[in-house]
Coordinates of C-alpha atoms (C1' of nucleotides) in Angstrom, one line a residue:
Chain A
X1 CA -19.8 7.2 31.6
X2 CA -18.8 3.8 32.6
X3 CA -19.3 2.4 35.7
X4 CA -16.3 1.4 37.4
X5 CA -17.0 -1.4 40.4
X6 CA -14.3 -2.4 42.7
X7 CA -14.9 -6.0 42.9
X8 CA -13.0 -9.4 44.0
X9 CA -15.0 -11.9 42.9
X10 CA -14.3 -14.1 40.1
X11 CA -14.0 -13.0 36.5
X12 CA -15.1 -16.3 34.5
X13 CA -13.4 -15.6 31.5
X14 CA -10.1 -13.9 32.5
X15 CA -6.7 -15.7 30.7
X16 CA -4.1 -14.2 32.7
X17 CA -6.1 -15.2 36.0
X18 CA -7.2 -18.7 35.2
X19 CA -4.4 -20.3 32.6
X20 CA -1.3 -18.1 33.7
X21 CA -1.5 -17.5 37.7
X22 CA -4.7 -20.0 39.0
X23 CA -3.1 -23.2 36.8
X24 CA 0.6 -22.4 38.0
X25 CA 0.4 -20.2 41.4
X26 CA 0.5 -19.8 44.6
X27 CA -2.0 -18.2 46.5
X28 CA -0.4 -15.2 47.0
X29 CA -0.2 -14.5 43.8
X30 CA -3.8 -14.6 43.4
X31 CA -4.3 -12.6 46.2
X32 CA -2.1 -9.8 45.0
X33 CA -4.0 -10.0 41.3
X34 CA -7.3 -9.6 43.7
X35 CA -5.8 -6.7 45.1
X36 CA -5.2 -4.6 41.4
X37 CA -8.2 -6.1 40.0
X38 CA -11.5 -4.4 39.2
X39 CA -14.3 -4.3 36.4
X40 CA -15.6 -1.9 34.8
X41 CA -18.8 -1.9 32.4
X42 CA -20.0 0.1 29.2
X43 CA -22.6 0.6 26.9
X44 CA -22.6 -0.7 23.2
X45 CA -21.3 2.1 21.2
X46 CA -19.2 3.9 23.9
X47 CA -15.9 4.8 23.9
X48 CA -13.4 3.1 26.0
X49 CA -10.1 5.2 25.3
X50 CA -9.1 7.2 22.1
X51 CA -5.8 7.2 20.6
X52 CA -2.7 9.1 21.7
X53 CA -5.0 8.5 25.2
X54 CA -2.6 7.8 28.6
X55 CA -3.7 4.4 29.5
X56 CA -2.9 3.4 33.3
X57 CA -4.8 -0.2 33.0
X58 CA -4.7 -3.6 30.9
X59 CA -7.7 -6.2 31.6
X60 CA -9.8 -9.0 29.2
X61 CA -12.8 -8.8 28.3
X62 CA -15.4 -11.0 30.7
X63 CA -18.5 -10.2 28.7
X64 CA -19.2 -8.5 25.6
X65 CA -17.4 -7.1 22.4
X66 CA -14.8 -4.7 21.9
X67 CA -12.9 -3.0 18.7
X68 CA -10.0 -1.7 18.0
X69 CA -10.1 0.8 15.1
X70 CA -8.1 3.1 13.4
X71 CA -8.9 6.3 11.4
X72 CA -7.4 8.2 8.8
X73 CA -7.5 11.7 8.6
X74 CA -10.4 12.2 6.2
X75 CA -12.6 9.7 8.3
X76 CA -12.4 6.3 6.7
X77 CA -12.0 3.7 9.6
X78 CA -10.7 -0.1 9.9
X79 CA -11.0 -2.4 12.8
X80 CA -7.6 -3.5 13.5
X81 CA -8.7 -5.9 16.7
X82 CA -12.1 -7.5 17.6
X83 CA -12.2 -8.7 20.9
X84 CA -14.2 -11.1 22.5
X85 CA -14.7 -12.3 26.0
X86 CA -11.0 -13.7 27.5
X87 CA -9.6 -11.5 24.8
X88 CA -6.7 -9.4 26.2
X89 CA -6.4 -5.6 26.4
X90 CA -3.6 -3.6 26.5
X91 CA 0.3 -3.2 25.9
X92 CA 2.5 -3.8 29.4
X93 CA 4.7 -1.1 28.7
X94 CA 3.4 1.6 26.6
X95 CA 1.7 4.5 28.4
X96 CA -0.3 5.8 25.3
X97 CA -2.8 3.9 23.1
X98 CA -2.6 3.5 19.8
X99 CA -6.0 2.6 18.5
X100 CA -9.3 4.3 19.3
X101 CA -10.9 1.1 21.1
X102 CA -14.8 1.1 21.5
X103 CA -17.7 -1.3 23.2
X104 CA -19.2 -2.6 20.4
X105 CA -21.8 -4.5 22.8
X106 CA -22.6 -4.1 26.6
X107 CA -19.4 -5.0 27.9
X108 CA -17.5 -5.9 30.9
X109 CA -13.6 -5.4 31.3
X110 CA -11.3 -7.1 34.2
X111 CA -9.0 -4.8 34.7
X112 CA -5.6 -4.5 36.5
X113 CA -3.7 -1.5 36.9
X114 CA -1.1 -1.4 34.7
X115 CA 2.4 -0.2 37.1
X116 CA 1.5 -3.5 39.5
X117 CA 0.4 -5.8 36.8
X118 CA 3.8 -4.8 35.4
X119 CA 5.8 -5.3 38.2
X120 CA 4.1 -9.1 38.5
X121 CA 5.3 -9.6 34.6
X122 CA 8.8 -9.4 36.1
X123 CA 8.5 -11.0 39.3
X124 CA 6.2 -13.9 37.9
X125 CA 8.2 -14.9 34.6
X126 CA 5.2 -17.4 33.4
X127 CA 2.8 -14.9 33.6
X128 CA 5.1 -13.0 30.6
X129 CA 5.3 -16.5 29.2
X130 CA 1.4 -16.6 29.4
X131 CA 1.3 -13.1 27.8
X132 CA 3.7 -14.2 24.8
X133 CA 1.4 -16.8 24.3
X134 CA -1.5 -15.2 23.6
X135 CA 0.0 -12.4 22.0
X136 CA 1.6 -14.5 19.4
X137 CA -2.2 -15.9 19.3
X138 CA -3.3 -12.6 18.1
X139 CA -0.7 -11.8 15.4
X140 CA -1.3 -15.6 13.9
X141 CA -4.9 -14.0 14.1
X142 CA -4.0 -10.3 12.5
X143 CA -2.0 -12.5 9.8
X144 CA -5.3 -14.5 8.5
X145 CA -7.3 -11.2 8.6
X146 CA -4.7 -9.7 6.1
X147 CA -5.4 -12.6 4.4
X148 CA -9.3 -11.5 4.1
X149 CA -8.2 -7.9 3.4
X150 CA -6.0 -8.5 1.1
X151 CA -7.3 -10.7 -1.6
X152 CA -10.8 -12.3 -0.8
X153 CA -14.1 -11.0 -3.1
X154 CA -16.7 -9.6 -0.6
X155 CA -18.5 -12.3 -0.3
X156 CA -15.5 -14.7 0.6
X157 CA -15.3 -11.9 3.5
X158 CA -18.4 -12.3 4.8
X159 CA -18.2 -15.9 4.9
X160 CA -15.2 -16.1 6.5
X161 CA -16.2 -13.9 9.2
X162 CA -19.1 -15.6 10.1
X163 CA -17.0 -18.7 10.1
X164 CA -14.3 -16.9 13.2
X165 CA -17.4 -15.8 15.3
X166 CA -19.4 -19.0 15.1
X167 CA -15.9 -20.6 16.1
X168 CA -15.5 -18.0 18.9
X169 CA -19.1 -18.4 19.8
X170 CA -18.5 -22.6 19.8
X171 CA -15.4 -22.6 22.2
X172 CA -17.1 -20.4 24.7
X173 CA -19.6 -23.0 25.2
X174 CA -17.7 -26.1 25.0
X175 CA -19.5 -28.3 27.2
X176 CA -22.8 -26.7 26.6
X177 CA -25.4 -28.0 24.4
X178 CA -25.1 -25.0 22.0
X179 CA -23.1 -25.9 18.8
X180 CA -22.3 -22.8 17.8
X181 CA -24.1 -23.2 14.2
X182 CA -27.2 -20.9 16.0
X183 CA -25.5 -17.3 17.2
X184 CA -25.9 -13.6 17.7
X185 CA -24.0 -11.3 15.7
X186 CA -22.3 -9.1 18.1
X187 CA -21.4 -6.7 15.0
X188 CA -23.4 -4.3 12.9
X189 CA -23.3 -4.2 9.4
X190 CA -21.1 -1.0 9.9
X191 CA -19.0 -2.6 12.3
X192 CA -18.5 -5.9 10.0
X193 CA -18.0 -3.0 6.9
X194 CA -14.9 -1.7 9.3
X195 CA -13.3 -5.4 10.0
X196 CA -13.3 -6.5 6.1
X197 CA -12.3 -3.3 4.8
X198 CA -16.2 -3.0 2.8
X199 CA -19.0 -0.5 2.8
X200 CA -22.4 -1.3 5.1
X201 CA -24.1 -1.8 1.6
X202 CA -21.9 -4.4 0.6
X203 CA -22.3 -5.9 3.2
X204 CA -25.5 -6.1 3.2
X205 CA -26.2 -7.0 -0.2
X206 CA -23.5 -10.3 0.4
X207 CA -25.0 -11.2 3.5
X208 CA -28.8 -11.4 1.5
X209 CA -26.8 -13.1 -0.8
X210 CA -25.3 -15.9 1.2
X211 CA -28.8 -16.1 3.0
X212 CA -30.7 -16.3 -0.8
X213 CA -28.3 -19.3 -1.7
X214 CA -29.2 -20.8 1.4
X215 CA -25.5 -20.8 2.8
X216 CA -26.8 -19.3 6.0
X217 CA -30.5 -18.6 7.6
X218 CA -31.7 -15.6 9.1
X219 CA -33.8 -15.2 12.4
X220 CA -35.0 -10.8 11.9
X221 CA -31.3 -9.3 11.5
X222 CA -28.8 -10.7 13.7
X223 CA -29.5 -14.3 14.3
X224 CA -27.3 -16.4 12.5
X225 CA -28.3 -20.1 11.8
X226 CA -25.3 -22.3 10.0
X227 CA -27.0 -25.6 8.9
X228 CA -24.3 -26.9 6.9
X229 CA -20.5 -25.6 8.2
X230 CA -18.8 -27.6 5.4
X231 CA -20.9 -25.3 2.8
X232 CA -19.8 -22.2 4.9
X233 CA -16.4 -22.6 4.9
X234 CA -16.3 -23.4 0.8
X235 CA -17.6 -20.1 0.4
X236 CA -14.5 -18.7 2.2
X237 CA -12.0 -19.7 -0.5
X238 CA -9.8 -21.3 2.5
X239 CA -8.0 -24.8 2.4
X240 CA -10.7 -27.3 3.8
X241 CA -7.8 -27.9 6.5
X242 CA -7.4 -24.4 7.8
X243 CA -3.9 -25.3 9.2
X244 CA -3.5 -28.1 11.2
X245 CA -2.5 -27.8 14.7
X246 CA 0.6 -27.8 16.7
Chain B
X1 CA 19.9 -26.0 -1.2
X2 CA 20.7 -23.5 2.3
X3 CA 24.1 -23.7 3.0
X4 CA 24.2 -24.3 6.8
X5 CA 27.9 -23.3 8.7
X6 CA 28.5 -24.2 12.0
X7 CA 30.3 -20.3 13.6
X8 CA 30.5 -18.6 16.7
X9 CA 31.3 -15.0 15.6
X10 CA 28.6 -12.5 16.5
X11 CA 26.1 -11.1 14.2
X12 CA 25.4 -7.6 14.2
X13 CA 22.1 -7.0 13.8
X14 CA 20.8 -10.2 16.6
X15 CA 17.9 -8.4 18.8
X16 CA 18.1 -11.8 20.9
X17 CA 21.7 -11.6 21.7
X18 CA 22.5 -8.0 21.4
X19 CA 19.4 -6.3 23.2
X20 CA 18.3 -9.6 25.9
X21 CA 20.7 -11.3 26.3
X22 CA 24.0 -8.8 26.2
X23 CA 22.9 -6.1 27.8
X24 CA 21.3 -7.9 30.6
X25 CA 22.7 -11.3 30.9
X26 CA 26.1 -13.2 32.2
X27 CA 28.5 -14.0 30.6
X28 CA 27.7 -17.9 31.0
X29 CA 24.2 -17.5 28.5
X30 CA 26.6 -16.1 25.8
X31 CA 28.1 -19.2 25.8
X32 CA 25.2 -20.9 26.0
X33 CA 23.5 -19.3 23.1
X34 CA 26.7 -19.4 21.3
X35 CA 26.3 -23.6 21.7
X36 CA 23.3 -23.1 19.8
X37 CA 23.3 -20.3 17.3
X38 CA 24.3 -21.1 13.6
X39 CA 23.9 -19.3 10.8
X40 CA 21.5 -20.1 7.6
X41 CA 22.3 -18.5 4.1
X42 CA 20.0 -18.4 1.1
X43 CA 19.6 -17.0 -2.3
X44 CA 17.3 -14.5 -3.7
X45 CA 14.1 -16.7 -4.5
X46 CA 14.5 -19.6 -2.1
X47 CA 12.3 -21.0 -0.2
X48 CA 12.7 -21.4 3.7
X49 CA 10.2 -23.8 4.9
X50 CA 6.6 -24.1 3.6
X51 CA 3.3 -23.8 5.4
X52 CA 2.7 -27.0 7.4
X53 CA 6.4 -28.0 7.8
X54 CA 8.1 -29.0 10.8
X55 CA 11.0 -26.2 12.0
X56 CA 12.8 -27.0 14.8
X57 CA 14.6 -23.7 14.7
X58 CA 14.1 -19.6 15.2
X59 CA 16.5 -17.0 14.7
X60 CA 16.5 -13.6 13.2
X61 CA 17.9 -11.8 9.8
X62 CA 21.0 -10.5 10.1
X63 CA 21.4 -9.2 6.3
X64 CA 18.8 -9.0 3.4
X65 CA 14.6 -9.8 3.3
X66 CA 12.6 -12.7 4.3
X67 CA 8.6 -13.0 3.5
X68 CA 6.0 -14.8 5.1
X69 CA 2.8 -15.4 2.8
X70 CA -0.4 -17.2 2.5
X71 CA -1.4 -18.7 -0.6
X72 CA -5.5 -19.8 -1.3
X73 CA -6.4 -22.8 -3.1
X74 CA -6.6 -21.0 -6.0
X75 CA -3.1 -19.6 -5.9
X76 CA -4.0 -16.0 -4.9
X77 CA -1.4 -15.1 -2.7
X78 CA -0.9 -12.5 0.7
X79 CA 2.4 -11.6 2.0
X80 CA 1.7 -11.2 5.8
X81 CA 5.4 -10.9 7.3
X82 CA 7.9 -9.0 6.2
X83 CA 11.6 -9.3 7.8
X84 CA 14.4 -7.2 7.5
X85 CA 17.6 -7.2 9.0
X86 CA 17.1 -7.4 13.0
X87 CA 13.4 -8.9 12.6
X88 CA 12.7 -12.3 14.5
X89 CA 11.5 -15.6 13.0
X90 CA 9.9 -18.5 14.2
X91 CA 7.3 -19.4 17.0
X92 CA 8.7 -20.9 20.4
X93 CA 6.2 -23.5 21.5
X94 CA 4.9 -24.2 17.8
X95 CA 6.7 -27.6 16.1
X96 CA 5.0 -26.4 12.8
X97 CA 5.0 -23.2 10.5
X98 CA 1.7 -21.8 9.6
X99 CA 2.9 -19.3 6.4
X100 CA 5.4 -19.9 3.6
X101 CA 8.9 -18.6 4.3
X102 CA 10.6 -17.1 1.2
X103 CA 13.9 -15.4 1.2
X104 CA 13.1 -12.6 -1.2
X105 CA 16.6 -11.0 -1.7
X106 CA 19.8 -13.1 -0.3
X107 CA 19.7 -13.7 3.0
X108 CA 21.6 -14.6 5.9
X109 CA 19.5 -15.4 9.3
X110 CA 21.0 -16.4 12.4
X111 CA 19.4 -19.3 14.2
X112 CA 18.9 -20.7 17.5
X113 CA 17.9 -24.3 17.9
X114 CA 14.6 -24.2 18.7
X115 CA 14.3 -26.6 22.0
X116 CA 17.3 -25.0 23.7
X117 CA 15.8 -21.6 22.7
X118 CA 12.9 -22.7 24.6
X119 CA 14.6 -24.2 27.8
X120 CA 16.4 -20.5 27.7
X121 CA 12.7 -18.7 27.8
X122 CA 12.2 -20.8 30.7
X123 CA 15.2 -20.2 32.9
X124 CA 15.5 -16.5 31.7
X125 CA 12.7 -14.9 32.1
X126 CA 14.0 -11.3 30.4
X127 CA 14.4 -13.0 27.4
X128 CA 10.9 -13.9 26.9
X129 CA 10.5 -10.5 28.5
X130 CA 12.5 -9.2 24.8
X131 CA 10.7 -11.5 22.7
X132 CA 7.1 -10.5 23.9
X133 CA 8.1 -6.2 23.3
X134 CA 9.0 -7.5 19.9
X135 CA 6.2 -9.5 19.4
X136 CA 3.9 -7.0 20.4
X137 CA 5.6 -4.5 18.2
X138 CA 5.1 -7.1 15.4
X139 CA 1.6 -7.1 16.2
X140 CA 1.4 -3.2 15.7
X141 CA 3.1 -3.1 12.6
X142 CA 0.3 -6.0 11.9
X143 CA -2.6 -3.4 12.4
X144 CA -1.1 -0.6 10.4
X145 CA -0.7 -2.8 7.9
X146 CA -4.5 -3.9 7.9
X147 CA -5.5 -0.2 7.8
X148 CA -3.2 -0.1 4.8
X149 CA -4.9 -3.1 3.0
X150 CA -8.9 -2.5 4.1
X151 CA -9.0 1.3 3.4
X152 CA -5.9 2.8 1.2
X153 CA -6.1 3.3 -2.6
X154 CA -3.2 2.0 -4.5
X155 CA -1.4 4.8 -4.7
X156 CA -1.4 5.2 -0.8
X157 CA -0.4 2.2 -0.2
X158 CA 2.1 2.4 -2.2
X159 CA 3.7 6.0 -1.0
X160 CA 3.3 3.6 2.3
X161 CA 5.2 0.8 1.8
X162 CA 8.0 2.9 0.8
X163 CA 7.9 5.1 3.6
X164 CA 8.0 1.7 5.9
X165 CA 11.2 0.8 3.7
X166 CA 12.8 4.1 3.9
X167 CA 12.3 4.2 7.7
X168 CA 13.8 0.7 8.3
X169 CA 16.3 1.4 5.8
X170 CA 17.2 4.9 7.9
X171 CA 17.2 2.5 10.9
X172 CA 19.7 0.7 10.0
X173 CA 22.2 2.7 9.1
X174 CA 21.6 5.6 12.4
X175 CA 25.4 6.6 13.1
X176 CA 25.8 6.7 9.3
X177 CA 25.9 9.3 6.4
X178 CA 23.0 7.5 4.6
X179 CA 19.6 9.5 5.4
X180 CA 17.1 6.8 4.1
X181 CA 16.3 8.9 1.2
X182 CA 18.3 6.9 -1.2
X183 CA 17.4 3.2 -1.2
X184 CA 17.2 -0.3 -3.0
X185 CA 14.0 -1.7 -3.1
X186 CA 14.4 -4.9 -1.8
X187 CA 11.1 -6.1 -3.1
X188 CA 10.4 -7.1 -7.3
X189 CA 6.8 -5.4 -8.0
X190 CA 5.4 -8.4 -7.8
X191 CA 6.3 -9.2 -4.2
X192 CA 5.0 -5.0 -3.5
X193 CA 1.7 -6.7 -5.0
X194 CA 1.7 -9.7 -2.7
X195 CA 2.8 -6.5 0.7
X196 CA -0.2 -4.5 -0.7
X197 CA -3.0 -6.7 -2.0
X198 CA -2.9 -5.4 -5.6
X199 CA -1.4 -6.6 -9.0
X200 CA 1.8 -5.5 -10.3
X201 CA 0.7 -4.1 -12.9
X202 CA -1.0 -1.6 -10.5
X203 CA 2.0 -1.5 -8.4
X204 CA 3.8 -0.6 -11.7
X205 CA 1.6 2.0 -13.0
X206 CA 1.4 3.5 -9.4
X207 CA 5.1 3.9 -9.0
X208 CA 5.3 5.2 -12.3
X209 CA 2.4 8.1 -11.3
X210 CA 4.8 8.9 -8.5
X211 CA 8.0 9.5 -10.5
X212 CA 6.0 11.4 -12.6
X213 CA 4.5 13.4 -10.3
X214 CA 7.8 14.2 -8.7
X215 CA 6.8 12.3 -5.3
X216 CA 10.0 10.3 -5.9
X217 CA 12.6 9.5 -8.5
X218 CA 14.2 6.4 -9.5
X219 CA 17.1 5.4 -10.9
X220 CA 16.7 2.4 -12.3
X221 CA 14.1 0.3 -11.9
X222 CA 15.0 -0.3 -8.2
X223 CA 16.6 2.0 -6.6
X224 CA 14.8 4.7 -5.4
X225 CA 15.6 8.6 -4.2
X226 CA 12.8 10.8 -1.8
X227 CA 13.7 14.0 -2.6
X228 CA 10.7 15.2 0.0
X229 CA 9.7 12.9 3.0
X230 CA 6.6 15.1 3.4
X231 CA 5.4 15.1 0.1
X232 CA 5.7 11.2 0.6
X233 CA 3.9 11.1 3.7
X234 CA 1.3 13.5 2.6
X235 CA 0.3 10.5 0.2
X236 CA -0.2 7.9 2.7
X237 CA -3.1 9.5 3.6
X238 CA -1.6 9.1 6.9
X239 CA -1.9 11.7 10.1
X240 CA 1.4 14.2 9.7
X241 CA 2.4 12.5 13.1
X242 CA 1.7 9.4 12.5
X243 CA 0.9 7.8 16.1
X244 CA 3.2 9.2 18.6
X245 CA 5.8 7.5 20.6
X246 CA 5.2 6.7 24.4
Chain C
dA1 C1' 26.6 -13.0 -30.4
dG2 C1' 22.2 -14.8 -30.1
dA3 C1' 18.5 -17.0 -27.4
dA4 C1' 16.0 -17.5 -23.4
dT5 C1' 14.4 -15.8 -19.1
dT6 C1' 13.1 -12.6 -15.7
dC7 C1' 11.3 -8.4 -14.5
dC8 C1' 9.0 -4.4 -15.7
dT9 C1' 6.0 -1.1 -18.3
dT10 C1' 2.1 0.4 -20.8
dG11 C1' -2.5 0.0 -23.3
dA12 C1' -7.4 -1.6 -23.8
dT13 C1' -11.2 -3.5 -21.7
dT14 C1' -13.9 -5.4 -17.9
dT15 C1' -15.8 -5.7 -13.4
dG16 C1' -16.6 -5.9 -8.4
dG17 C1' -17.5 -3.0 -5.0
dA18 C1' -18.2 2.1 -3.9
dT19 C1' -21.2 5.7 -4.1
dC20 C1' -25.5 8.0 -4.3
dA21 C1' -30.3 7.6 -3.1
dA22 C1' -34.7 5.8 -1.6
dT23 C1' -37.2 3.0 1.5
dC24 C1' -38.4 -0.2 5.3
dG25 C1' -38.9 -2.1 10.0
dA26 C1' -38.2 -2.0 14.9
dA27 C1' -37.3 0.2 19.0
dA28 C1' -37.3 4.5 21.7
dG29 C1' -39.1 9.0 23.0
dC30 C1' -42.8 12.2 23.5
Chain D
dG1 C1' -50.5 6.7 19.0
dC2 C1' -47.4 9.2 16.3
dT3 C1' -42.8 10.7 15.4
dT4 C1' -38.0 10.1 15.5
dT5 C1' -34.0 7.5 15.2
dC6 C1' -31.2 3.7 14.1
dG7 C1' -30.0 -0.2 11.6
dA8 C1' -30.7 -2.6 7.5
dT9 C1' -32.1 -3.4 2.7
dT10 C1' -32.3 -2.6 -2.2
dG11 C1' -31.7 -0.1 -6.6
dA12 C1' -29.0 2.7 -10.1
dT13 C1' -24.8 4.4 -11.5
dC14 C1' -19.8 5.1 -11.4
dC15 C1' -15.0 4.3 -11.0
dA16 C1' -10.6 2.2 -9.4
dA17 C1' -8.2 -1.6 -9.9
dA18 C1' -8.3 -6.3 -12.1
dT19 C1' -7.7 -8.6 -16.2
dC20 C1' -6.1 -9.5 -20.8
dA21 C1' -2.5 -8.4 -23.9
dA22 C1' 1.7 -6.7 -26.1
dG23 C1' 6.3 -5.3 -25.8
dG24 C1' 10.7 -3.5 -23.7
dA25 C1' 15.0 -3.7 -20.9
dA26 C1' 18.4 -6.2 -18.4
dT27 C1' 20.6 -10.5 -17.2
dT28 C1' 21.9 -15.3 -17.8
dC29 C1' 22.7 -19.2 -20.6
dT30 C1' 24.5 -21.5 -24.6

DNA sequence: AGAATTCCTTGATTTGGATCAATCGAAAGC
DNA sequence: GCTTTCGATTGATCCAAATCAAGGAATTCT
């Protein structure tokens, strides 16, 4: 079971702490959010909460990677939501969940209780602002993954996964010396088969492809090298622009 | 070219005005929104604004269907937004659109200059209260949808875009006589190709295996009759429930 | 009315990825 | 050290949907 650890200190990561209410607030604020604030940690594979589950918490992720998934009654399964550390989960406002969501790595959660973490959304307008923000983040997100699921071959798929995690990977290290072309895969095959709508074998096969044609090196399973990033993104059929900023 | 006219009357179908702002607000932000609301008509086929334009308004549909879709290098193309009457459009905080907006039937929206419509967010904070519940329900319609294009064969995702029709079409019209079982398809079969991530030729021959398996009759080639909303569902592949509410 | 266009249907063939099946390597348990 | 387990790889075969192709029905244009 997870180990839940009443905590105050500092959560690295945390969006709604350090862009919404430590950029903009007043120390009361913060002292509140230290009052509803704890962590709790789980093993890769567990389950977090199941769908149709009473949920009385949100949180981000500090460390770690979880999924949302959804299954269909005769057991096939898509990952409708990867999240990675600062990633948000949660819905202010609904008591039930609607996805099964697991730890697909060790992971930590900052969690807030959800009926005080409410009540600041309408006493602390930016914090909703904040929350807009990043939830309009992750439906321009959903929207390029329908993309993928839609119309790209398998192996545009695989490329254009690896492409979103080494970026995820990059802009956690910013000012690092890591460059994000060298990377763990925080997915299995199986879990990579659930985001892009393919079988494990598929998978498989396209990532030994990609590695045979010398778009990507391997270090055993799960290390990732990218020596050329312009070659990468080719192979994901994308514009070489990817939508221009703001 | 849209046809832009300068009015004040109110628009039924307005989630902005009607469920933020009138139920909750004075009567001085009616004004003000009325300062900046206009209304936007276009025909069957037009285009709204293109991927990578400036916008420097949102608003909503009050009557007909708007579509927002990616398009690949290579022309392949994803439909990754659909709006019917009562949906929202645009991004507050974004200057520029990251999808093609197409109306796909005629269409009237009702729009909100943009920079007001942003001071507003600021200075009332249910509004962007409204805007993140719909954004988050956005974002859940989102994830069925990627279940619906990573794992469904054609013929489920077709018996479940036409649920998702029939249910916004029942929506609509709550206090009427209309039950949602008899309906237009607002949508060509190509556009239901671009929804699904298939070809309309499969779209065709799919709808035509309904009819003649009885699932649903047509009149036409677009309107459509459910003479059993079980049978229907029972082709989604869905759960019977189908995620429950709260 | 006839021609052109748009939307849809249906048939024949091909193909990319699923499925079925065997094996391998690394880590964990006894 | 040996076995079990879990994740990954690779091969052989199959099938659902794509592709290629021909027409049909309804609407608009001339």
């Amino acid at each position: 079971m997870a180990e839940i650890a009443y905590k105050t200190k500092d959560c690295g990561t945390c969006p709604i702490r350090h862009r919404a209410v430590c950029a903009r607030c007043e120390a009361d604020e913060l002292v509140y959010l230290d009052q509803i604030k704890y962590y709790r940690n789980y093993e890769a594979g567990q389950p977090i909460v199941w769908s149709g589950d009473h949920i009385d918490f949100v949180g981000s992720v500090v460390t770690g990677v979880a999924a949302l998934t959804q299954t269909m009654e005769d057991g096939r399964t898509q990952m409708v939501g990867l999240l990675l550390p600062s990633d948000f989960l949660g819905r202010p406002g609904r008591n039930n969940v609607l996805y099964d969501v697991t730890a697909v790595s060790d992971l930590t959660l900052c969690c807030f209780r959800r009926k005080p973490f409410e009540e600041l959304l309408t006493t602390h307008p930016h914090v909703s602002q904040r929350l807009l923000e990043m939830t309009l983040n992750e439906l321009d997100a959903a929207r390029e993954w329908m993309l993928v699921l839609g119309r790209k071959t398998a192996r545009e798929k695989i490329a254009s996964l690896l492409l979103i995690i080494a970026r995820r990977e990059a802009s956690l290290h910013l000012s690092s010396i890591v460059d994000g072309s060298r990377f763990d895969l925080p997915l299995t095959r199986e879990a990579m088969a659930d985001y892009l709508g393919l079988t494990l074998e598929t998978v498989s096969r396209q990532i030994s492809a990609l590695k045979r044609d010398g778009v990507i090196e391997l270090q055993g399973t799960r290390q990732v090298h990218i020596p050329d990033f312009a070659t990468l993104l080719a192979e994901t059929g994308d514009d070489a622009d990817g939508g221009m900023p703001d």
